[in-house]
Coordinates of C-alpha atoms in Angstrom, one line a residue:
D1 CA 11.3 -5.9 -29.5
S2 CA 10.7 -6.6 -25.7
A3 CA 11.4 -5.2 -22.6
S4 CA 12.5 -6.8 -19.3
F5 CA 11.4 -5.6 -15.9
A6 CA 12.7 -6.9 -12.4
L7 CA 10.9 -6.9 -9.0
V8 CA 12.7 -6.7 -5.9
V9 CA 11.7 -6.2 -2.1
F10 CA 14.4 -4.7 0.0
Y11 CA 14.1 -5.1 3.8
K12 CA 16.4 -4.4 6.7
R13 CA 18.5 -7.5 7.7
V14 CA 18.7 -6.2 11.3
A15 CA 15.2 -6.0 11.8
F16 CA 13.6 -8.8 9.6
F17 CA 14.3 -12.2 8.0
P18 CA 12.5 -13.8 5.1
V19 CA 10.3 -16.9 5.9
G20 CA 8.5 -17.3 2.6
L21 CA 8.3 -16.2 -1.0
D22 CA 5.5 -16.7 -3.5
L23 CA 5.6 -15.7 -7.3
Q24 CA 2.4 -15.5 -9.5
L25 CA 2.0 -14.8 -13.1
L26 CA -0.5 -11.8 -13.9
P27 CA -2.9 -12.7 -16.6
L28 CA -2.2 -11.4 -20.0
A29 CA -4.4 -9.7 -22.6
D30 CA -2.8 -11.6 -25.5
E31 CA -2.1 -15.3 -24.2
S32 CA -0.2 -15.9 -27.4
K33 CA 2.6 -13.8 -25.9
P34 CA 3.7 -15.6 -22.8
Q35 CA 7.1 -13.8 -22.7
A36 CA 5.2 -10.6 -22.1
S37 CA 4.2 -12.0 -18.5
K38 CA 4.2 -9.8 -15.5
I39 CA 4.7 -11.2 -12.2
L40 CA 3.5 -10.6 -8.6
L41 CA 6.4 -11.1 -6.0
S42 CA 5.3 -11.7 -2.5
V43 CA 8.0 -12.1 0.3
A44 CA 7.0 -13.0 4.0
L45 CA 9.2 -11.4 6.6
R46 CA 9.5 -12.0 10.2
H47 CA 10.5 -9.2 12.8
I48 CA 13.5 -10.5 14.5
S49 CA 12.7 -9.0 17.9
G50 CA 9.0 -8.8 18.0
G51 CA 8.2 -11.7 16.0
G52 CA 5.4 -10.3 14.0
L53 CA 4.9 -11.3 10.3
I54 CA 4.3 -9.1 7.4
E55 CA 3.9 -9.9 3.7
V56 CA 5.3 -7.4 1.2
I57 CA 4.2 -7.6 -2.3
N58 CA 5.4 -5.8 -5.3
T59 CA 4.0 -5.7 -9.0
H60 CA 4.3 -4.1 -12.3
F61 CA 1.3 -4.1 -14.5
G62 CA 1.2 -4.3 -18.2
M63 CA 0.1 -1.2 -20.4
E64 CA -2.9 -2.7 -22.1
E65 CA -6.4 -1.8 -20.5
E66 CA -7.6 -5.3 -20.9
E67 CA -4.4 -6.8 -19.3
K68 CA -4.6 -4.2 -16.5
R69 CA -8.4 -5.4 -15.9
K70 CA -7.6 -8.8 -15.6
S71 CA -4.4 -8.1 -13.4
V72 CA -6.7 -5.9 -11.2
E73 CA -9.1 -8.8 -10.9
F74 CA -6.6 -11.3 -10.1
L75 CA -4.7 -9.0 -7.6
S76 CA -7.7 -8.0 -5.8
G77 CA -8.7 -11.6 -5.3
Y78 CA -5.2 -12.5 -4.2
L79 CA -5.2 -9.5 -1.5
S80 CA -8.7 -10.2 -0.2
Q81 CA -7.4 -13.7 0.7
R82 CA -4.4 -12.4 2.9
R83 CA -4.8 -13.2 6.6
G84 CA -2.4 -10.9 8.3
E85 CA -0.6 -7.5 7.7
F86 CA 0.6 -6.9 4.3
L87 CA 1.9 -4.0 1.9
C88 CA 1.3 -4.2 -1.8
A89 CA 3.1 -1.8 -3.9
G90 CA 4.4 -1.1 -7.5
D91 CA 3.6 0.5 -11.0
F92 CA 0.0 -0.3 -11.6
N93 CA -0.1 1.9 -14.7
F94 CA -3.3 3.4 -13.6
F95 CA -3.4 6.5 -16.2
D96 CA -5.7 9.3 -15.3
D97 CA -6.8 9.5 -19.0
R98 CA -7.7 6.0 -19.4
D99 CA -9.3 3.4 -16.9
G100 CA -7.0 4.4 -14.1
K101 CA -9.8 5.6 -11.6
L102 CA -12.0 2.5 -12.4
H103 CA -9.0 0.0 -11.8
R104 CA -8.1 1.7 -8.6
D105 CA -11.7 1.7 -7.5
V106 CA -11.9 -2.1 -8.0
M107 CA -8.7 -2.5 -5.9
L108 CA -10.0 -0.6 -3.1
Q109 CA -13.4 -2.4 -3.2
K110 CA -12.6 -5.9 -3.9
G111 CA -9.3 -6.1 -2.5
G112 CA -10.7 -4.6 0.8
V113 CA -7.6 -2.4 0.9
D114 CA -6.7 1.5 1.4
D115 CA -4.4 3.3 -0.9
L116 CA -1.6 4.6 1.8
A117 CA 0.0 6.9 -1.1
Y118 CA -3.1 8.7 -1.9
P119 CA -3.3 11.7 -1.6
L120 CA 0.4 12.7 -2.0
S121 CA 1.7 15.9 -0.4
N122 CA 4.0 17.3 -2.6
A123 CA 3.1 16.2 -6.4
S124 CA -0.2 15.3 -8.2
G125 CA 1.2 11.9 -9.4
T126 CA 4.1 9.7 -10.0
F127 CA 4.7 9.5 -13.6
M128 CA 6.2 12.1 -15.5
G129 CA 8.1 10.5 -18.5
Y130 CA 11.2 11.5 -20.2
R131 CA 11.4 14.1 -22.8
H132 CA 11.8 11.7 -25.4
D133 CA 8.5 9.8 -24.3
A134 CA 5.6 10.1 -26.8
F135 CA 3.4 10.5 -23.5
H136 CA 4.2 12.6 -20.8
Q137 CA 2.2 15.2 -18.8
P138 CA 3.1 18.5 -17.3
F139 CA 4.4 18.3 -13.5
E140 CA 0.9 19.8 -12.4
S141 CA -1.1 16.9 -13.8
M142 CA 1.0 13.7 -13.6
S143 CA -0.9 10.5 -13.5
R144 CA -0.7 8.4 -10.4
L145 CA 0.8 5.2 -11.4
D146 CA 2.4 4.0 -8.4
H147 CA 0.5 3.0 -5.3
I148 CA 0.9 1.4 -1.9
F149 CA -2.3 -0.6 -1.0
A150 CA -2.7 -2.2 2.5
P151 CA -5.5 -3.7 4.8
Y152 CA -7.4 -1.0 6.8
S153 CA -5.8 -2.3 9.9
V154 CA -2.6 -0.6 8.8
T155 CA -2.1 3.1 10.0
K156 CA -0.3 5.5 7.9
V157 CA 1.9 7.8 10.1
G158 CA 2.1 11.1 8.3
E159 CA 1.0 11.5 4.8
G160 CA 2.6 9.8 1.9
Y161 CA 4.9 11.9 -0.2
V162 CA 6.9 11.6 -3.5
F163 CA 10.6 11.2 -3.1
G164 CA 12.7 13.2 -5.7
D165 CA 14.2 16.4 -6.7
M166 CA 11.1 18.5 -7.9
E167 CA 13.2 20.5 -10.0
R168 CA 14.8 17.9 -11.8
V169 CA 11.4 16.4 -12.3
K170 CA 10.1 19.6 -13.9
D171 CA 12.8 19.7 -16.3
R172 CA 12.7 16.0 -17.0
T173 CA 16.2 15.2 -16.0
Y174 CA 15.2 12.9 -13.2
S175 CA 17.0 9.5 -13.3
S176 CA 13.6 7.7 -13.8
D177 CA 10.3 8.2 -15.4
H178 CA 8.6 7.5 -12.1
L179 CA 8.9 9.0 -8.7
M180 CA 9.3 7.0 -5.5
I181 CA 6.8 7.3 -3.0
V182 CA 7.4 7.2 0.7
A183 CA 4.9 6.5 3.5
N184 CA 5.5 5.7 7.1
V185 CA 3.2 3.0 8.5
Q186 CA 2.4 1.4 11.7
F187 CA 1.1 -2.1 12.1

């Protein structure tokens, strides 16, 4: 009756070394279910040759709208307090047919960030669902659940794009119900 989600930050060992780790619990819609807590994972990485520091933050929001509202308030405050370069990525569950636009707008305004993955060049969204899912959208109108937020000082080099075999996405045989977003950035 419960699912488990893991968060991870991959980095190139020849270019960076970790210098800090922070875990935060995101607020719940129903406080009586602490086992349903989602986390915010933050890893501080120092560049080996240049010495620069970047914080990489990963998260996965819950599905309930009230929980997402609370998580957006928490995360936008967390990001607005960052003093340096960072990237914040994850599955935000900002469904287009729910409060997705509202939640994304709060992130942009209160978090003081830009969405590097918007717009995508080769797909309307990142969530397509599997054939057996009760909810899934046609390829042409997939919801944008996955985002990459960063301070305005980060420059996106080229546009963000979805990584995946679009034919497998269209016939729902892709190995995940989400597509990976790729964006080249410069600090």
